[in-house]
mmCIF file of C-alpha atoms in Angstrom:
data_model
loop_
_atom_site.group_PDB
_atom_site.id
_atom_site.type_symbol
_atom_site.label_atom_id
_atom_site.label_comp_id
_atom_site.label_asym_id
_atom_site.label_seq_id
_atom_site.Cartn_x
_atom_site.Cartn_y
_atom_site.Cartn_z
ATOM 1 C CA UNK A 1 -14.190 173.000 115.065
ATOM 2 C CA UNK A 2 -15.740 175.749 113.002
ATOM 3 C CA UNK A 3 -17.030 174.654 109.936
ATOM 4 C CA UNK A 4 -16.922 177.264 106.829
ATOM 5 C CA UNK A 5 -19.426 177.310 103.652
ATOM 6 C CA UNK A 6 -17.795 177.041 101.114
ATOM 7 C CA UNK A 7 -17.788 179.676 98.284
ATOM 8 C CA UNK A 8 -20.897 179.833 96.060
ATOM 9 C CA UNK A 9 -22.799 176.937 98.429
ATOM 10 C CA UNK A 10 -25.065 179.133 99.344
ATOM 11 C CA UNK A 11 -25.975 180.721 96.224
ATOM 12 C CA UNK A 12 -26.206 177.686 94.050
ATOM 13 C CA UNK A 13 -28.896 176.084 97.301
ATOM 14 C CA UNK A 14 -30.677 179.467 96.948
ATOM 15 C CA UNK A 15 -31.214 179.034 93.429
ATOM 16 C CA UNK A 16 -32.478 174.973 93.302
ATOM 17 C CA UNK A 17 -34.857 176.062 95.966
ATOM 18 C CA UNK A 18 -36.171 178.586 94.141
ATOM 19 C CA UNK A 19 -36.570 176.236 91.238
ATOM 20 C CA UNK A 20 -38.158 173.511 93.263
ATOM 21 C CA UNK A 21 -40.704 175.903 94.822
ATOM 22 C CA UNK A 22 -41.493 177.087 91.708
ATOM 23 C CA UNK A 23 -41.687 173.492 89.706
ATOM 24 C CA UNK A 24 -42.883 171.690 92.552
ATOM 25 C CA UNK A 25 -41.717 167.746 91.008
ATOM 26 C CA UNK A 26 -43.379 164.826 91.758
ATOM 27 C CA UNK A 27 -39.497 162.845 92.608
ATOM 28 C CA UNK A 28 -37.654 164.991 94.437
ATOM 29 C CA UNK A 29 -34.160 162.960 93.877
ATOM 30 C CA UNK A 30 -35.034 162.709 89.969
ATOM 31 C CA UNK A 31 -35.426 165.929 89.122
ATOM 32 C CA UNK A 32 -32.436 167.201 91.613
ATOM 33 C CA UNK A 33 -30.185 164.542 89.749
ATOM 34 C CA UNK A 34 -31.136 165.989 86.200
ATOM 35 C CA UNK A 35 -30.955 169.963 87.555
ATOM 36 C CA UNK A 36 -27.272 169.570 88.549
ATOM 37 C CA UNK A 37 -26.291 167.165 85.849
ATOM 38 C CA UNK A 38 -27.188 170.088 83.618
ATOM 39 C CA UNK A 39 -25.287 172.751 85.640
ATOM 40 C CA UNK A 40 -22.041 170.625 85.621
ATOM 41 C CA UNK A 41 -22.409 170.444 81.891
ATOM 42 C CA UNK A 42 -23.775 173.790 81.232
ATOM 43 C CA UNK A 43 -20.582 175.160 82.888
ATOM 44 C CA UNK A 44 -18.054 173.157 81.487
ATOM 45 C CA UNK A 45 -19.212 174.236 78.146
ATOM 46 C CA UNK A 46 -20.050 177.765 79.030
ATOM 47 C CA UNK A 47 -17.031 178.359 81.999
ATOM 48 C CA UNK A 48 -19.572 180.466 83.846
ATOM 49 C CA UNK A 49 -20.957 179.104 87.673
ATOM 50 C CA UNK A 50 -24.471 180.242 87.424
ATOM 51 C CA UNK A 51 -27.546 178.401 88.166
ATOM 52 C CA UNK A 52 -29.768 176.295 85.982
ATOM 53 C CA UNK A 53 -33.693 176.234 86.024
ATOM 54 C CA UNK A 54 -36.668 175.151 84.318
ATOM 55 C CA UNK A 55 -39.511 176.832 83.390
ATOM 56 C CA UNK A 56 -42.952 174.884 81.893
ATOM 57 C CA UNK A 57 -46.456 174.491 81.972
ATOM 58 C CA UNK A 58 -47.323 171.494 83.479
ATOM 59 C CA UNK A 59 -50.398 171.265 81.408
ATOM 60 C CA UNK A 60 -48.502 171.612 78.264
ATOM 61 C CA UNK A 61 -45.988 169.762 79.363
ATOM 62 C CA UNK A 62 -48.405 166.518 79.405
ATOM 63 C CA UNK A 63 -48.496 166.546 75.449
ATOM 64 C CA UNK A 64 -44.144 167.859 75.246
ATOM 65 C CA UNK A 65 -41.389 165.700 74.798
ATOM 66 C CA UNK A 66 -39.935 165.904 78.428
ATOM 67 C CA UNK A 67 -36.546 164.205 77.355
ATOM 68 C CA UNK A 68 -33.869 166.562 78.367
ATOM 69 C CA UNK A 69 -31.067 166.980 76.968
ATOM 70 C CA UNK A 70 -27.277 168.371 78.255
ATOM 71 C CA UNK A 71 -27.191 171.547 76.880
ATOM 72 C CA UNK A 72 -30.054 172.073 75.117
ATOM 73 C CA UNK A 73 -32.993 172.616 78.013
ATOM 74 C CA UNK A 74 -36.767 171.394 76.791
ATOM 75 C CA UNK A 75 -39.700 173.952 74.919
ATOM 76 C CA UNK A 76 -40.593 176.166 77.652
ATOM 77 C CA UNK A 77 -37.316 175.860 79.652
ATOM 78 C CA UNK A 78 -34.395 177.831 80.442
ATOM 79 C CA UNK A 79 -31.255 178.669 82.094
ATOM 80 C CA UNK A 80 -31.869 181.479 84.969
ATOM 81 C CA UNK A 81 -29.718 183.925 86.508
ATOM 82 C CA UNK A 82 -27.029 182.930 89.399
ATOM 83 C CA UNK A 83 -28.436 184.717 92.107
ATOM 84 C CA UNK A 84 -32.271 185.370 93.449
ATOM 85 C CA UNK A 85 -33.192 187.967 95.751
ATOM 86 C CA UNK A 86 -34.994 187.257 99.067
ATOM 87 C CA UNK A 87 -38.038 189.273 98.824
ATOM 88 C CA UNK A 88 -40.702 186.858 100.318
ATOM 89 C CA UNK A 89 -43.000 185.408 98.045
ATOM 90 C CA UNK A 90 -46.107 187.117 98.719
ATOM 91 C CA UNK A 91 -46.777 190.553 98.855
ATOM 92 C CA UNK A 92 -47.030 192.614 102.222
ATOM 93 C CA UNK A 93 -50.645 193.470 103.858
ATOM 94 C CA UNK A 94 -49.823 196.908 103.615
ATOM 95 C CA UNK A 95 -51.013 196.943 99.841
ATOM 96 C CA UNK A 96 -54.063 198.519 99.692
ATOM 97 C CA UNK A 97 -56.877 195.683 98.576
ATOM 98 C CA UNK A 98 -59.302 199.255 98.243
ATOM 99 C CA UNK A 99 -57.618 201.091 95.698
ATOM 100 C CA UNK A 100 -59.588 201.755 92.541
ATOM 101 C CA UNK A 101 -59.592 198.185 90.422
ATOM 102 C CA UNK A 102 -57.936 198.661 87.161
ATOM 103 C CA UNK A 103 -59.977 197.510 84.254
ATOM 104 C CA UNK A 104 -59.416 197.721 80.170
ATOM 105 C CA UNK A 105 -62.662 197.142 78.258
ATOM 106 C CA UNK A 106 -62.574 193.940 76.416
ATOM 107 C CA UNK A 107 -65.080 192.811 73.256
ATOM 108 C CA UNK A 108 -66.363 189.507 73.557
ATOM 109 C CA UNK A 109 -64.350 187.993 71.175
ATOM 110 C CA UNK A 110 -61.251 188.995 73.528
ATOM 111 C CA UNK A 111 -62.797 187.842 76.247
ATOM 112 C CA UNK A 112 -63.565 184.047 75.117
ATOM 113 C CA UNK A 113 -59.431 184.512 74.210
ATOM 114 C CA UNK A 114 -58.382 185.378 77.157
ATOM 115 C CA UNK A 115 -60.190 182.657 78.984
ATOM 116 C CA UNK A 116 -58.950 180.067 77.237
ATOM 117 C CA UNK A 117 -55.591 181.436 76.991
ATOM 118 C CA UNK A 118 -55.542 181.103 80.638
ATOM 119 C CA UNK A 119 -57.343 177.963 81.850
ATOM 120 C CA UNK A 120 -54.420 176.270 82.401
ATOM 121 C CA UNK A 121 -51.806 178.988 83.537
ATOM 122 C CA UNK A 122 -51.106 176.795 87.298
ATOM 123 C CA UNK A 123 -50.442 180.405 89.070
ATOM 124 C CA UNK A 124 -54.614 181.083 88.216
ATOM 125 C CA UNK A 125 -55.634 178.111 89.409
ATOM 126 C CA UNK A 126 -55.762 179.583 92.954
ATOM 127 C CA UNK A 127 -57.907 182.258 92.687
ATOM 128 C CA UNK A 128 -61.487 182.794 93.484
ATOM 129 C CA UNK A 129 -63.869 183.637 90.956
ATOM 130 C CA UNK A 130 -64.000 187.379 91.560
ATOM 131 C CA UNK A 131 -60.167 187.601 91.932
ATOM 132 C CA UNK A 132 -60.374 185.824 88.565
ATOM 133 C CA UNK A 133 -62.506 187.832 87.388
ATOM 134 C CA UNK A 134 -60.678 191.043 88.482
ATOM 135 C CA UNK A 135 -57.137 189.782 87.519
ATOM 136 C CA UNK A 136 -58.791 189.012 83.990
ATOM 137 C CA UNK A 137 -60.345 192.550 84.223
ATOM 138 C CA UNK A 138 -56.621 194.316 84.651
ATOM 139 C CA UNK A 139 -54.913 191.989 81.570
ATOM 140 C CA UNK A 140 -54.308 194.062 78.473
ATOM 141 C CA UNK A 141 -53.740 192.933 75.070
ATOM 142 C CA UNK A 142 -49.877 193.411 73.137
ATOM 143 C CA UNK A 143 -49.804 192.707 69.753
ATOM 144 C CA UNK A 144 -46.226 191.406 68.180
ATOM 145 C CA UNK A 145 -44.736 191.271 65.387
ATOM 146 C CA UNK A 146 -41.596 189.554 63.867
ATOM 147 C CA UNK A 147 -38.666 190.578 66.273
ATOM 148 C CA UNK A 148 -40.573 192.381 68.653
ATOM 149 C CA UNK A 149 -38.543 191.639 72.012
ATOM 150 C CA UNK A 150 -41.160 191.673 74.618
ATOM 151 C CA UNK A 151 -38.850 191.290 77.756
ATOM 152 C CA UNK A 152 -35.123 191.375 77.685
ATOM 153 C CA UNK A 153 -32.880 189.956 79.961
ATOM 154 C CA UNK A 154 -31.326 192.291 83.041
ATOM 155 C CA UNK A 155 -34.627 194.626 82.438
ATOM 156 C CA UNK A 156 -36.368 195.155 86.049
ATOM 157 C CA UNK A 157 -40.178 192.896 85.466
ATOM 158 C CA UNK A 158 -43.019 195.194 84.852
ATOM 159 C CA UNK A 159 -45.652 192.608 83.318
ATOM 160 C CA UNK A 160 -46.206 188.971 83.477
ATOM 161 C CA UNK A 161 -47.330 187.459 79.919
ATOM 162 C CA UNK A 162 -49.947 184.756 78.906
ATOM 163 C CA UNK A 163 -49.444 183.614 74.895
ATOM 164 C CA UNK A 164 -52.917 183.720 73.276
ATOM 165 C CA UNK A 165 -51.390 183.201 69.946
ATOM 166 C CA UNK A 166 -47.611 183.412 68.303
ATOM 167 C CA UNK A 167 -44.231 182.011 68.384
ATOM 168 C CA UNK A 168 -41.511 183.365 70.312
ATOM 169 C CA UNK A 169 -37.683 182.161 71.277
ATOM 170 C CA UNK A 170 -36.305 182.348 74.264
ATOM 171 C CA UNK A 171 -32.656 183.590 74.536
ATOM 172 C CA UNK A 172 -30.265 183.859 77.840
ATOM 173 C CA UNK A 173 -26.738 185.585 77.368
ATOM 174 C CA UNK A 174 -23.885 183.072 77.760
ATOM 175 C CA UNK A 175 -20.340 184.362 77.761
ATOM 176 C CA UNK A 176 -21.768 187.828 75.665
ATOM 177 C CA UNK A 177 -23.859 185.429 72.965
ATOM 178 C CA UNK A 178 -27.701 185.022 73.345
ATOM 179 C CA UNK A 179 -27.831 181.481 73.224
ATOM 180 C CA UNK A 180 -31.400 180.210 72.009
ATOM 181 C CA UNK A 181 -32.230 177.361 75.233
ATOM 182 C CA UNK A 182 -36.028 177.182 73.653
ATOM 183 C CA UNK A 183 -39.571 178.479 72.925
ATOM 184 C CA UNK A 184 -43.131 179.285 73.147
ATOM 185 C CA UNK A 185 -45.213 177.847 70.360
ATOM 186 C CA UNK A 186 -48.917 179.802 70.479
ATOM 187 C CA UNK A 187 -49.169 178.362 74.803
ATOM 188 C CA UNK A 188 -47.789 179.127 77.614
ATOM 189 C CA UNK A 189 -46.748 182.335 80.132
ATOM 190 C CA UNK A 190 -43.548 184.131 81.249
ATOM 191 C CA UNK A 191 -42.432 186.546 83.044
ATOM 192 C CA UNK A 192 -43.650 185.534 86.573
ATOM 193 C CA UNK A 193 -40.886 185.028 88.730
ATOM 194 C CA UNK A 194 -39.061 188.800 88.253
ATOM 195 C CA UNK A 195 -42.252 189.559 89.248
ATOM 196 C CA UNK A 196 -42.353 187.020 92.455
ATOM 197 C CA UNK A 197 -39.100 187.473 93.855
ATOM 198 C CA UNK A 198 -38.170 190.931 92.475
ATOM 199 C CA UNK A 199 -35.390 189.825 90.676
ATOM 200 C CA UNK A 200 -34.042 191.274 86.891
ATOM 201 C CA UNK A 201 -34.942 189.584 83.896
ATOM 202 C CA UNK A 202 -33.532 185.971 83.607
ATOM 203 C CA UNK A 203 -33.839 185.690 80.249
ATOM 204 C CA UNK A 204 -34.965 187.386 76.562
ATOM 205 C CA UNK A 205 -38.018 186.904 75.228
ATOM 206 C CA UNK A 206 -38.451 187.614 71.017
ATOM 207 C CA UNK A 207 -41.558 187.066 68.908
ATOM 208 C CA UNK A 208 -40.865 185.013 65.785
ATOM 209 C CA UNK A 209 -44.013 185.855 64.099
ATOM 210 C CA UNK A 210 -47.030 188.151 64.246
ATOM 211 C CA UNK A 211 -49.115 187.141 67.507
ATOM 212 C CA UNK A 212 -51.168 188.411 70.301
ATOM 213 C CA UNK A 213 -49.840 188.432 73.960
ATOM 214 C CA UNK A 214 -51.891 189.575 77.305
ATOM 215 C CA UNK A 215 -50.532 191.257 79.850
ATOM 216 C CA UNK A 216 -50.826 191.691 83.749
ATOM 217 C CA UNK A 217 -48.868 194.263 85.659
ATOM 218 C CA UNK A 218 -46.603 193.980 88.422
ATOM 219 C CA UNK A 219 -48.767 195.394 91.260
ATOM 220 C CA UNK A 220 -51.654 193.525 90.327
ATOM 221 C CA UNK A 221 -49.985 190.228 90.148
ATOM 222 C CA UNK A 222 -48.436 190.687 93.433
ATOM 223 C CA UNK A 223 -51.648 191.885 94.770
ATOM 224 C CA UNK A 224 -53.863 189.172 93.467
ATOM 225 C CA UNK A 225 -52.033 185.800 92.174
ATOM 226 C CA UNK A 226 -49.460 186.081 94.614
ATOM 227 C CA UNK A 227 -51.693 186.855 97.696
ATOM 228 C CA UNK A 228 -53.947 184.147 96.569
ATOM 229 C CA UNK A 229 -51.181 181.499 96.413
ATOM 230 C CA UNK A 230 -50.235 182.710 99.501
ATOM 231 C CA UNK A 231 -53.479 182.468 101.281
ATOM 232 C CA UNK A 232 -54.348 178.963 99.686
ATOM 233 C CA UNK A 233 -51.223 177.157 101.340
ATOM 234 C CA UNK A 234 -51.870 178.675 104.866
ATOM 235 C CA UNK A 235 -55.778 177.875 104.089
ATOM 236 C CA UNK A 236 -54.675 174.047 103.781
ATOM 237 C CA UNK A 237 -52.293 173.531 106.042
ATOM 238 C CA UNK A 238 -54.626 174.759 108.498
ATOM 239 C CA UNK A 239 -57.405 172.320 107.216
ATOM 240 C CA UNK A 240 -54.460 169.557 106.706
ATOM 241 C CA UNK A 241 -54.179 170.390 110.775
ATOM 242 C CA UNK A 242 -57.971 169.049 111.212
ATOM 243 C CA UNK A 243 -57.708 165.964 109.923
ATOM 244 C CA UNK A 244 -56.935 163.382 112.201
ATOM 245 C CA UNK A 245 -55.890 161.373 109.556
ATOM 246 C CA UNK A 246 -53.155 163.482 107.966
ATOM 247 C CA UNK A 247 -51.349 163.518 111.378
ATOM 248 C CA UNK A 248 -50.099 160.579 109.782
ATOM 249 C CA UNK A 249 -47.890 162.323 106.974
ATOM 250 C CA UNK A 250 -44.655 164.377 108.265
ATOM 251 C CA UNK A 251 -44.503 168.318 107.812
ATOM 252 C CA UNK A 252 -42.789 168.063 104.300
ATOM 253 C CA UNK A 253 -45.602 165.875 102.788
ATOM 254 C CA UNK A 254 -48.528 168.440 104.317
ATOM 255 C CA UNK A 255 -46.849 170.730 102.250
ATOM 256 C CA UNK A 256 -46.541 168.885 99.462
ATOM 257 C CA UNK A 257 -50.818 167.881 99.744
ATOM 258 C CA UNK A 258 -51.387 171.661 100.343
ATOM 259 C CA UNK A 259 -49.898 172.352 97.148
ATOM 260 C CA UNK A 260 -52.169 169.896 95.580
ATOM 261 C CA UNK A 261 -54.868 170.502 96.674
ATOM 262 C CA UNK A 262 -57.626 172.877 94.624
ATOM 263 C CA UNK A 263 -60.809 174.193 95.677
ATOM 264 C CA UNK A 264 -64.115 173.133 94.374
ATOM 265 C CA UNK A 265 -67.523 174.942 95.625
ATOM 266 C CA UNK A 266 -70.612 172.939 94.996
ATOM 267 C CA UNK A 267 -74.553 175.101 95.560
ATOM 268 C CA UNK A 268 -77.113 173.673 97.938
ATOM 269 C CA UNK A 269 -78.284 170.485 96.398
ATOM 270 C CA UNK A 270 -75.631 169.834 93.718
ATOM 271 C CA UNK A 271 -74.595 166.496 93.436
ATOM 272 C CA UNK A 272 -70.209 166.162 94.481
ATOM 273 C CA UNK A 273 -69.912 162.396 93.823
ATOM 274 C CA UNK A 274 -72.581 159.620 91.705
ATOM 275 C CA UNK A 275 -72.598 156.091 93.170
ATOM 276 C CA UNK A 276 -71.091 153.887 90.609
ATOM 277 C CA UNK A 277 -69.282 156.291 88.967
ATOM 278 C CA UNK A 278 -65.483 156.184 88.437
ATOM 279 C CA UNK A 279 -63.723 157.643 90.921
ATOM 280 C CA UNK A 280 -60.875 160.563 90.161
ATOM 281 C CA UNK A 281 -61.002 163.037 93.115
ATOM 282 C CA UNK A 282 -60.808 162.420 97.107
ATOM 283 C CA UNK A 283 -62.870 165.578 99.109
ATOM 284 C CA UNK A 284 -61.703 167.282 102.362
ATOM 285 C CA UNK A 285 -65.022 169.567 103.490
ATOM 286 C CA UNK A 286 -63.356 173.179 103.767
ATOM 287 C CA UNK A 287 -67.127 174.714 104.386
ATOM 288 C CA UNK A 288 -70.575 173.101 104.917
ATOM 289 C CA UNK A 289 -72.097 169.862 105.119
ATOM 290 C CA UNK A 290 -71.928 167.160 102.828
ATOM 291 C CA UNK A 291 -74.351 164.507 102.732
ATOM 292 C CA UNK A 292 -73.489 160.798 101.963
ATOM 293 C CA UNK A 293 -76.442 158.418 100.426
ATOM 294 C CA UNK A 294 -77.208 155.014 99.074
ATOM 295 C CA UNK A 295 -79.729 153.722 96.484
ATOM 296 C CA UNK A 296 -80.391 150.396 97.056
ATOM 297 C CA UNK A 297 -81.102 147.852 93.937
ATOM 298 C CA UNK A 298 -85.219 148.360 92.797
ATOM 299 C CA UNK A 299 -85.506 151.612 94.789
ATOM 300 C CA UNK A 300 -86.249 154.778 93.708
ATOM 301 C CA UNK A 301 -85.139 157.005 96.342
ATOM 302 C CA UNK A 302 -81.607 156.529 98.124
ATOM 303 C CA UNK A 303 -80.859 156.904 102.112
ATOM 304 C CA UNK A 304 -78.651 159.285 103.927
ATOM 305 C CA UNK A 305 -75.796 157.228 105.781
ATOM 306 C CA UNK A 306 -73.541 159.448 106.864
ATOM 307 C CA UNK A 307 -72.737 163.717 106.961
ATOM 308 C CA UNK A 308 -69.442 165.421 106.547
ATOM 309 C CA UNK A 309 -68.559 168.435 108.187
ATOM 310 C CA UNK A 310 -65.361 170.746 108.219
ATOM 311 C CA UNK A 311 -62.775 168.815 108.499
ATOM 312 C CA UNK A 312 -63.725 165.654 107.355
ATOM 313 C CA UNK A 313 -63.200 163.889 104.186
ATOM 314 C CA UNK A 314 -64.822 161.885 101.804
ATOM 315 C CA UNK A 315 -64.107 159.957 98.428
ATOM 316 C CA UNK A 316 -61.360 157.992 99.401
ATOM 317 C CA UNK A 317 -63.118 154.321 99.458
ATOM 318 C CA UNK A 318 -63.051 153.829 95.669
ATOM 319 C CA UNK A 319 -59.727 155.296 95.254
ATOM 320 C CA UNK A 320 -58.180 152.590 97.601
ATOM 321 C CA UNK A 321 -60.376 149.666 96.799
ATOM 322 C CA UNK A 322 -60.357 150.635 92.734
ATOM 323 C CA UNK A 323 -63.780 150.256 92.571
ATOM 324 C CA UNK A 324 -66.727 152.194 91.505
ATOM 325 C CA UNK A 325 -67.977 155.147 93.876
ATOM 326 C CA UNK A 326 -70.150 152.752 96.486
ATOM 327 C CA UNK A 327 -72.049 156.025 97.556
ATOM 328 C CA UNK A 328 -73.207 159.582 96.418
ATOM 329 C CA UNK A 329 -72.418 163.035 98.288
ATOM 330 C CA UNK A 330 -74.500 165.935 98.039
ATOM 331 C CA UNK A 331 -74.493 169.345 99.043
ATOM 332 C CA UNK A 332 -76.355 171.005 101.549
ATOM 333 C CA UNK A 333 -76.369 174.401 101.620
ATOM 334 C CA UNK A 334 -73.467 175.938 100.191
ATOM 335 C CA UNK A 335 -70.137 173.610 100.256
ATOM 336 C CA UNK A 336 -66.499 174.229 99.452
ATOM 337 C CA UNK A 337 -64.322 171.249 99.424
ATOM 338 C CA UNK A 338 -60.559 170.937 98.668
ATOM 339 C CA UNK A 339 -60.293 167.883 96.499
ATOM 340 C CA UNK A 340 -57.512 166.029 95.529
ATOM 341 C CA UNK A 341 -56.897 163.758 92.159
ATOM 342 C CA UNK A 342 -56.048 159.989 92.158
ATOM 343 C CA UNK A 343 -52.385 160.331 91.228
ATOM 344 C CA UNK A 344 -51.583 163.036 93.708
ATOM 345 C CA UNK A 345 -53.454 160.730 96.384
ATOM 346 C CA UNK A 346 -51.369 157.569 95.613
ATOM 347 C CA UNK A 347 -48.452 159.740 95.670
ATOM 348 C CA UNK A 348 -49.369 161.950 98.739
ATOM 349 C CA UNK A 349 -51.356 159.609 100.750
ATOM 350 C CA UNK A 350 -49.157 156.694 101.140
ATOM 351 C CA UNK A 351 -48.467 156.860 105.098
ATOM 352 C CA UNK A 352 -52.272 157.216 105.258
ATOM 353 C CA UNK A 353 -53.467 154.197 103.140
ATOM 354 C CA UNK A 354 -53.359 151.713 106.445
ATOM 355 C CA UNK A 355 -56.031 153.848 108.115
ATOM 356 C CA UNK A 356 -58.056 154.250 105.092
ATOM 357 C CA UNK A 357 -58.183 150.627 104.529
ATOM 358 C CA UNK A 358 -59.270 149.888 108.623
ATOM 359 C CA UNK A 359 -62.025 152.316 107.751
ATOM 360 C CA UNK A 360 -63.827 149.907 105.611
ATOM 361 C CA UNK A 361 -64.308 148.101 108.414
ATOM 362 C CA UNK A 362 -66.171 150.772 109.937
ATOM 363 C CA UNK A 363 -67.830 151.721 106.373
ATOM 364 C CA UNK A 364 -69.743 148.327 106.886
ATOM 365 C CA UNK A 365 -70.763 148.599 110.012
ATOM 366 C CA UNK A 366 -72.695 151.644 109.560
ATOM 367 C CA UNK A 367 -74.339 150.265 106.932
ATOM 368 C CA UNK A 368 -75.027 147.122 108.720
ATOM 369 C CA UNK A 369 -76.541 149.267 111.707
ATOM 370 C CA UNK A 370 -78.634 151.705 109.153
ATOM 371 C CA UNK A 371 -80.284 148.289 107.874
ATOM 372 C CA UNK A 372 -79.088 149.096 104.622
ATOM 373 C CA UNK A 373 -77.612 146.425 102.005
ATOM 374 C CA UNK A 374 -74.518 146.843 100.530
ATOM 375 C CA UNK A 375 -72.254 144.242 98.542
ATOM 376 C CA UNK A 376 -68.618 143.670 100.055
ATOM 377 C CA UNK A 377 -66.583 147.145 100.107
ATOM 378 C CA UNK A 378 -62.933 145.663 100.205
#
């Protein structure tokens, strides 16, 4: 029997995709429950089929109210267009990295604005210092005033915006009326994902008051951010590959760690982890060689026990046993580790926490061997 789609299936999947790529939750079933509750209501009210989606930064977020409700969408969250094109996520090879860099001169008061405008815009978070540093180089400053409308919805995407300081609504057209569905308040960034999946504007963006906005243009932000993102997932599921440990975790959740996973680069010498300290972050060894070392009670100096290479991880001990770090790590020579925090390993990491546990085992036998004392790690 031939089965047929029915009408608009295919669409309305496209578009929660697109929104769960993009918003990446923590429970899957949760946030699909609340994203079509929404739609159903948003369409009864509004008679219109389109798709629903929520846009927020998850720093901010932390210190929102998250509580949505039916037809009113959070701060920093609103209704997007019915339809998404498929124009892959990250830009083509065939874009020229050697073209001239772009670059508007910036005082240093700017500059110490811009920085912190951006710390925690999650699309920057994947870049290397110099892309940082050129995508930072290629942001211009707009300055707004009182009804200023800096995008408007249907517009093709030229720019993708970081707030440094302001208020502005946000306004999507429902049945011919711009219905306000929320707002920026001096945080935040929009414009992204015209920019991502070359798609028209989903929604209209006014300022409310005088304020100062920066600015990154298309080209660059496919060149750079996107690129970046890009290469960072294929970078970790390639190192997610060399760990025997994560062969553990199905395809879905190696995507899901990839994505949570940040990279930290430590100089010869510098010090990753401090024996007794609290622990927050586990370490996977992307580059270099980490070494592992006890101090011992009365002694001065502390003893090597162990080295990590690529591939190998350290820092999970006191995030399973919820005790102090039992060890330190240091760097030698240059090191780049992916590192991952404490509630994204509970979350991640469940499959794994059996093997991580039998390691222990082995944890004290190496320290039995090396002659070194150690109180019980379990």
């Amino acid at each position: 029997m031939e089965l047929q789609i029915p009408t608009g299936l295919t669409d309305m999947l496209q578009e929660f995709t697109v929104v769960v790529l993009r918003e990446r939750p923590d429970d899957m079933v949760d946030f699909a429950a609340n994203y079509f509750t929404q739609l159903k209501l948003l369409n009864k009210a509004s008679g219109n089929t389109k798709g629903v989606s929520f846009h927020s930064d998850k720093k901010a977020s932390d210190e929102e109210d998250d509580e949505e409700e039916p037809l009113e969408p959070p701060k920093n969250r609103y209704v997007r267009r019915q339809s998404v094109s498929a124009e892959p996520l990250a830009p083509s090879d065939e874009e020229d990295d050697e073209e001239e860099k772009i670059v508007y001169p910036k005082t240093d008061q700017q500059r110490v604005r811009l920085n912190e405008a951006v710390q925690n815009i999650l699309l920057f978070k994947n870049l290397e210092r110099e892309q940082l540093t050129r995508v930072l180089d290629a942001m211009f400053e707009r300055k707004v005033t009182p009804d200023d409308h800096v995008i408007d919805q249907g517009d093709d995407g030229d720019n993708f915006y970081v707030v440094d300081s302001g208020t502005y609504d946000i306004f999507v057209k429902i049945d011919g009326v711009d219905k306000n569905v929320g707002s920026y308040n001096n945080k935040g960034s929009f414009g992204e994902l015209a920019l991502m999946y070359n798609t028209p504007r989903a929604a209209t963006i006014v300022a409310t008051s005088d304020g100062i906005l920066w600015a990154l243009d298309r080209v660059t932000f496919r060149k750079i951010v996107l690129r970046a993102a890009s290469k960072k997932r294929k970078a970790y599921e390639a190192l997610i590959e060399k760990v025997p440990m994560l062969s553990e975790i199905n395809m879905s959740e190696k995507m899901n760690l990839a994505d949570a996973l940040a990279s930290k680069t430590y100089d010869d010498g510098e010090c990753i982890i401090k024996q007794d300290d609290e622990a927050e972050f586990m370490y996977f060894v992307e580059k270099g060689v980490v070494s592992i070392r006890i101090q011992q009670p009365g002694e001065s100096t502390d003893v090597e026990v162990a080295k990590c290479a690529e591939g190998q991880y350290f820092g999970e001990l006191a995030l399973v046993t919820h005790k102090p770090r039992a060890a330190s790590a240091y760097a030698v020579g240059e090191v780049r580790c992916a590192v991952l925090e404490i509630h994204a390993f509970e979350r991640l990491l469940g499959p794994c926490m059996e093997i991580m546990k039998r390691n222990i085992s082995n944890y004290e036998e190496t320290l039995n061997n090396l002659g070194v004392e150690h109180t019980d790690l379990r």
